[in-house]
CSV table of C-alpha atoms in Angstrom, one decimal:
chain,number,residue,atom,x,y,z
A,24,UNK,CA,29.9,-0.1,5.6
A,25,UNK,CA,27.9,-3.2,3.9
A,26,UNK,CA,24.5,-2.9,3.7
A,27,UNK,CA,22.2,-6.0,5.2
A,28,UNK,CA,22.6,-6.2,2.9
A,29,UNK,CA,22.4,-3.7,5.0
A,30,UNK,CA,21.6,-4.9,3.4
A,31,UNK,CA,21.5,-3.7,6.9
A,32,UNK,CA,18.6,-5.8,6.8
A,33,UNK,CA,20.1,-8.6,9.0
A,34,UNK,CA,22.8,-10.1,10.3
A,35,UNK,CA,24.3,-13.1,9.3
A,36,UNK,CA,25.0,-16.0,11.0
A,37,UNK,CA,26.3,-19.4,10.8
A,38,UNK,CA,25.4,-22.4,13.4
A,39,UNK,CA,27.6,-25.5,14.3
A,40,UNK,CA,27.0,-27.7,17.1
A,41,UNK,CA,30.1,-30.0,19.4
A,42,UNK,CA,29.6,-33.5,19.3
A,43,UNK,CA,29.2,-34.6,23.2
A,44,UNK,CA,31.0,-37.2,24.8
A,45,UNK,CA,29.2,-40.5,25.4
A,46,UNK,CA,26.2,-40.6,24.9
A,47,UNK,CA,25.0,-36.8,25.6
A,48,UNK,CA,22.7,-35.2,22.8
A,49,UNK,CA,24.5,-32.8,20.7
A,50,UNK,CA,25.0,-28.9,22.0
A,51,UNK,CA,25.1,-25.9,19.8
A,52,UNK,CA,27.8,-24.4,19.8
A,53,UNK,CA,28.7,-21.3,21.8
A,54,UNK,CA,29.6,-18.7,19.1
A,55,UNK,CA,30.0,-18.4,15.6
A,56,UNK,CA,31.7,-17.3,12.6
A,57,UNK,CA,30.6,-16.0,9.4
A,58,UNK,CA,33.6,-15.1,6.6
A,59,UNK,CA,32.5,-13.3,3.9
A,60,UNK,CA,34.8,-12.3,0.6
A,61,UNK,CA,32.8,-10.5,-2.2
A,62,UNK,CA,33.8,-8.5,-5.1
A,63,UNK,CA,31.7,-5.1,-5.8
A,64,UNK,CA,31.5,-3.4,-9.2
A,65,UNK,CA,30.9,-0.1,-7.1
A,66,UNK,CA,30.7,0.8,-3.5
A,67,UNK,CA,27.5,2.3,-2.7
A,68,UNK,CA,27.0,3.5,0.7
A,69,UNK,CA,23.6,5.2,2.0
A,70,UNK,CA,22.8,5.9,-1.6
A,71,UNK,CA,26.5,7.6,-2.6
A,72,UNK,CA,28.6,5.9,-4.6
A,73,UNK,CA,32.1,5.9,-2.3
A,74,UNK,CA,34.3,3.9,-5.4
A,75,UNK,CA,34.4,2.0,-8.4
A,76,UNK,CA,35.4,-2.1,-8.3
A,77,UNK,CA,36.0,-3.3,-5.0
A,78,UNK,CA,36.9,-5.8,-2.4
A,79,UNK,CA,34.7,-5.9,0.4
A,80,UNK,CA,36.1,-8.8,2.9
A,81,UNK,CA,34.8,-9.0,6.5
A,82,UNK,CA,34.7,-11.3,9.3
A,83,UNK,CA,31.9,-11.6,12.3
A,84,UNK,CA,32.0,-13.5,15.4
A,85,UNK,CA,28.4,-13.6,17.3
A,86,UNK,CA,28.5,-15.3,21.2
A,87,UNK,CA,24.8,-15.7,21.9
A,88,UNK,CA,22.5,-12.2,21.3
A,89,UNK,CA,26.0,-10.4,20.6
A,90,UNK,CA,28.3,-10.2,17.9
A,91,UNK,CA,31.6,-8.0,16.8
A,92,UNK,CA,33.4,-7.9,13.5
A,93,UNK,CA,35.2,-6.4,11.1
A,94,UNK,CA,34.5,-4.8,7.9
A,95,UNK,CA,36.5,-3.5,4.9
A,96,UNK,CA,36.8,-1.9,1.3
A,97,UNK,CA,39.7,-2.3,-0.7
A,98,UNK,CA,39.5,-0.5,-4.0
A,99,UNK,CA,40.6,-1.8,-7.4
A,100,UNK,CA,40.9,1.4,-9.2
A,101,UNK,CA,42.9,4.3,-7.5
A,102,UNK,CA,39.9,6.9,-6.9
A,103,UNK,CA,40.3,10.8,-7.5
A,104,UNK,CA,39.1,11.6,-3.7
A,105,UNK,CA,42.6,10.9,-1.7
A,106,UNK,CA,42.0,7.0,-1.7
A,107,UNK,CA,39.4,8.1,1.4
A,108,UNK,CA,37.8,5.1,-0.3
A,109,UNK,CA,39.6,2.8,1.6
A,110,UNK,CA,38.0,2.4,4.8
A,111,UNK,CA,38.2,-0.3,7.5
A,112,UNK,CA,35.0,-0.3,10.0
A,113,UNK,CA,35.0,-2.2,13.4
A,114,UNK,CA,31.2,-2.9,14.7
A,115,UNK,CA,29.7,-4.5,17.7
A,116,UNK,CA,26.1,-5.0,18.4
A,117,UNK,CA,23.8,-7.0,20.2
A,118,UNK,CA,20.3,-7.9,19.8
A,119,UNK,CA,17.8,-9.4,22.2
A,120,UNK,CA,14.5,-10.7,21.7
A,121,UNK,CA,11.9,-8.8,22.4
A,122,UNK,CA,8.8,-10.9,21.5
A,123,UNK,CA,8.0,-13.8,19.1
A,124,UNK,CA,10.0,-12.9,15.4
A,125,UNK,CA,10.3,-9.6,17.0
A,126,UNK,CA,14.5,-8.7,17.8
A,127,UNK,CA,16.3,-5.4,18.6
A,128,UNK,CA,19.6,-4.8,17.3
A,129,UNK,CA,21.2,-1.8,19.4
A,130,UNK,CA,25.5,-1.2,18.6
A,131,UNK,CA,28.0,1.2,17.4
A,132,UNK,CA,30.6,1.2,14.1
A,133,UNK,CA,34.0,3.0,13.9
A,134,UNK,CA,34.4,4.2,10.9
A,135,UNK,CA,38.6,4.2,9.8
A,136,UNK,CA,39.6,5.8,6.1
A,137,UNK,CA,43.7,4.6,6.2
A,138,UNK,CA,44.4,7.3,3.5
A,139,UNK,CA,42.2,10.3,4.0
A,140,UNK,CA,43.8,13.4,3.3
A,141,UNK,CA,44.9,15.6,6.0
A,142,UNK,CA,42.9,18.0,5.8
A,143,UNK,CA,39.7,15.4,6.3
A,144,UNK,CA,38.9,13.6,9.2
A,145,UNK,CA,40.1,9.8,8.8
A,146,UNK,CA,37.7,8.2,11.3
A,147,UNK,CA,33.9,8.3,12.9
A,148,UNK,CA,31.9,6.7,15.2
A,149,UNK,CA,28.3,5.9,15.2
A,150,UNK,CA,25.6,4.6,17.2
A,151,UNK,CA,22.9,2.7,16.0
A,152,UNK,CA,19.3,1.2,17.0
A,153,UNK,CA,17.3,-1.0,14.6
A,154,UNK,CA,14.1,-3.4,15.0
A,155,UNK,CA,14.4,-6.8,12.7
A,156,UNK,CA,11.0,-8.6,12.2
A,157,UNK,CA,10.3,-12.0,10.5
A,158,UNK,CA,6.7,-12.8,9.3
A,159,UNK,CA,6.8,-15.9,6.8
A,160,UNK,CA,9.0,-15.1,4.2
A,161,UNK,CA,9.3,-11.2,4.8
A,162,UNK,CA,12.1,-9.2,7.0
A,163,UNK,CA,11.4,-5.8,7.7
A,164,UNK,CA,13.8,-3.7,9.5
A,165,UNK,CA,13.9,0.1,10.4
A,166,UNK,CA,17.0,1.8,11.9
A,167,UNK,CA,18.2,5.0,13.4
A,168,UNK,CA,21.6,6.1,12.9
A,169,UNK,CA,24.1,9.0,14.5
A,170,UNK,CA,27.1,9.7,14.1
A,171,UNK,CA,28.3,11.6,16.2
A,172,UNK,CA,31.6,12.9,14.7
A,173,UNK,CA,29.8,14.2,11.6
A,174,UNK,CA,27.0,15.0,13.4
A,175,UNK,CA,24.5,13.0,10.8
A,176,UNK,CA,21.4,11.3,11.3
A,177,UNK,CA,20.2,8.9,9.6
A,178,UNK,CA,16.7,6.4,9.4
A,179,UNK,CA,16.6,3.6,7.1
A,180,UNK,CA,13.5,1.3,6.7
A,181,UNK,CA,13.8,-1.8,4.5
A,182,UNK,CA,11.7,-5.0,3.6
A,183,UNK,CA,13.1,-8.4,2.5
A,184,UNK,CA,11.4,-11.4,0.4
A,185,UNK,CA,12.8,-14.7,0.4
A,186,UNK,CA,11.2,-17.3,-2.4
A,187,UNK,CA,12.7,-20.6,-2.1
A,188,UNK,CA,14.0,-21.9,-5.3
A,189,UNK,CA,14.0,-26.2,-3.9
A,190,UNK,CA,14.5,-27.6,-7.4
A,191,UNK,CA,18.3,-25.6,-7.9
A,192,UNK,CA,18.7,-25.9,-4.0
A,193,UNK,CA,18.4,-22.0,-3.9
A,194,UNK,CA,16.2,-19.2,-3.4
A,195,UNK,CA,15.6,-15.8,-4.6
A,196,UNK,CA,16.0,-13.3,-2.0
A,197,UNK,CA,14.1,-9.6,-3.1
A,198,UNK,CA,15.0,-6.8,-0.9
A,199,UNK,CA,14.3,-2.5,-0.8
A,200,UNK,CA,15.1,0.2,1.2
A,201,UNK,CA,14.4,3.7,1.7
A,202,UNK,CA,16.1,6.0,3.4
A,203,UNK,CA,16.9,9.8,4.9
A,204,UNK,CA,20.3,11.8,5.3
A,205,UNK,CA,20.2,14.9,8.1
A,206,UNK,CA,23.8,16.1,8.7
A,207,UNK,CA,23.9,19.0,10.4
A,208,UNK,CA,26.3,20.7,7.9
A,209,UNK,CA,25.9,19.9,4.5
A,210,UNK,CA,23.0,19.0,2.4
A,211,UNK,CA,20.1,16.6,3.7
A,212,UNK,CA,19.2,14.0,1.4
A,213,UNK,CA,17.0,10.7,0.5
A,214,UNK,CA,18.1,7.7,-0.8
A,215,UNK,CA,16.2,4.5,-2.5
A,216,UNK,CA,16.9,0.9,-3.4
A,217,UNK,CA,15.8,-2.2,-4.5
A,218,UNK,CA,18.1,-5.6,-5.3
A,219,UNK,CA,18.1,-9.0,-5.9
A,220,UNK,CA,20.8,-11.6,-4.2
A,221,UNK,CA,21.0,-15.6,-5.4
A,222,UNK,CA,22.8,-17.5,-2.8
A,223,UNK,CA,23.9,-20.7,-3.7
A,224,UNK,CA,24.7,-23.7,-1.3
A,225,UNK,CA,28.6,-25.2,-2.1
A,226,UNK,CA,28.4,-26.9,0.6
A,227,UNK,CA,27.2,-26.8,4.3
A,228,UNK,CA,29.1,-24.1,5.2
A,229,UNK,CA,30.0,-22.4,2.2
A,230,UNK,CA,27.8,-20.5,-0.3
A,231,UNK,CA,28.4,-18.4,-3.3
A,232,UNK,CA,26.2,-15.2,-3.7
A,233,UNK,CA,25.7,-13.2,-6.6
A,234,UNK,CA,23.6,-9.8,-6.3
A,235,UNK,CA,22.5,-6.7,-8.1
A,236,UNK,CA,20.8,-3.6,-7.1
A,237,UNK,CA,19.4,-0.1,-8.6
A,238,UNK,CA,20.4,2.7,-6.3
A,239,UNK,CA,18.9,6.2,-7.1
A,240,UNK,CA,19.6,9.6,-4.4
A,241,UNK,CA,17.4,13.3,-4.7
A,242,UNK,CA,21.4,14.7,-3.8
A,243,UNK,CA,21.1,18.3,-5.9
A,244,UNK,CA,23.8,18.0,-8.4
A,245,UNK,CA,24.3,14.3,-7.6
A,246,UNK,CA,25.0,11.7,-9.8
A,247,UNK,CA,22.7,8.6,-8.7
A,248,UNK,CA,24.8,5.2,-8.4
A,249,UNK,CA,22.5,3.4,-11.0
A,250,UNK,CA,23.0,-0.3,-11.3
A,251,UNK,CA,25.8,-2.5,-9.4
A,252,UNK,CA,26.4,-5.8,-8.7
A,253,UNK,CA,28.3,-8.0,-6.0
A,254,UNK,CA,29.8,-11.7,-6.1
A,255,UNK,CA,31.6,-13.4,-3.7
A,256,UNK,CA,31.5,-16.1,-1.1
A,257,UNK,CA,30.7,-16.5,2.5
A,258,UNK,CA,31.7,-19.6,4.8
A,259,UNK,CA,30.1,-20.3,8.3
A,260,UNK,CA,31.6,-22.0,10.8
């Protein structure tokens, strides 16, 4: 699944408000939708690289402090792995405030591989609980993680740094995480990363983002996914 960018760091979300008839103030708009269609030249997940090039087109609509979406990876390359590559996650979440900056974000992910071989599972589900702080221009997060098919936990802590670029109406968005493996089969491991994403304003509710990231895992015998990057565009509505 995408990491907020998360990288789970956050969710994203757009805002719109309904003109009023007469001459009632403007209201904010009940829900919203965020479409996002990037290109990655790897897909790294949890600090394993899962494939080579791919798409990675999703869709989320929030209604207040909840929100439910989908999430994909369609690869460019055919993989050596049984194409269990291509996955298809469905999420849900919500996430209530809990004090000033201070929100929850408590949901649960399906996890769908279309062509996993037969002798491999082709779905998972997990639960999640994270905490999402904002203080000036920083947004840590920490989450816990279990899925309960696989029987894997994971934690995941992460900080993100935002420094406004005004004068190419952009900013600079610096962002790490760290984080900790524990299947109970199979070999625990820790992951680390630390990226870079440029969003650019096209228009109100359109932006272009381009990103890149080091990824390195302690996985014995592993091959760390070194250096990727990701383009694409999201549109709010």
């Amino acid at each position: 699944m995408k990491t907020t960018i998360a990288l789970c760091a956050g969710l994203l979300v757009g805002s719109s408000a309904l003109l009023a008839q007469d001459n009632a103030p403007a209201t904010e708009s009940a829900y919203a939708v965020t479409a996002d269609f990037p290109f990655a030249s790897k897909y790294v997940f949890r600090g394993v690289k899962l494939a080579r090039e791919a798409l990675q087109p999703s869709v989320e609509v929030a209604v207040g402090d909840f929100y439910t979406g989908v999430w994909s990876n369609i690869p460019l390359r055919s993989e050596h792995d049984g194409d269990i590559s291509k996955e298809v996650d469905l999420y849900a979440g919500w996430t209530p405030t809990l004090a000033e900056n201070l929100k929850a974000d408590i949901g649960a992910t399906l996890y769908w591989y279309p062509k996993a071989e037969a002798s491999l599972a082709d779905d998972s589900l997990e639960m999640f609980v994270g905490l999402n702080y904002t203080w000036r221009n920083f947004t840590p997060a920490v989450y816990v993680y279990r899925d309960f098919d696989l029987e894997t936990w994971t934690v995941q802590g992460s900080v993100g740094y935002s420094i406004p670029l005004k004068s190419f109406g952009t900013s600079l968005d610096l962002n790490a995480t760290v984080g900790a493996v524990s299947p109970k089969n199979g070999e625990a491991y820790n992951y680390y990363s630390a990226g870079v994403n440029l969003p650019y304003k096209l228009s109100d509710a359109v932006k272009l983002n381009v990103g890149l990231t080091y990824t390195e895992n302690d996985i014995d015998h592993g091959k760390d996914p070194g250096l990727w990057g990701t383009v694409g565009v999201t549109a709010s509505f």
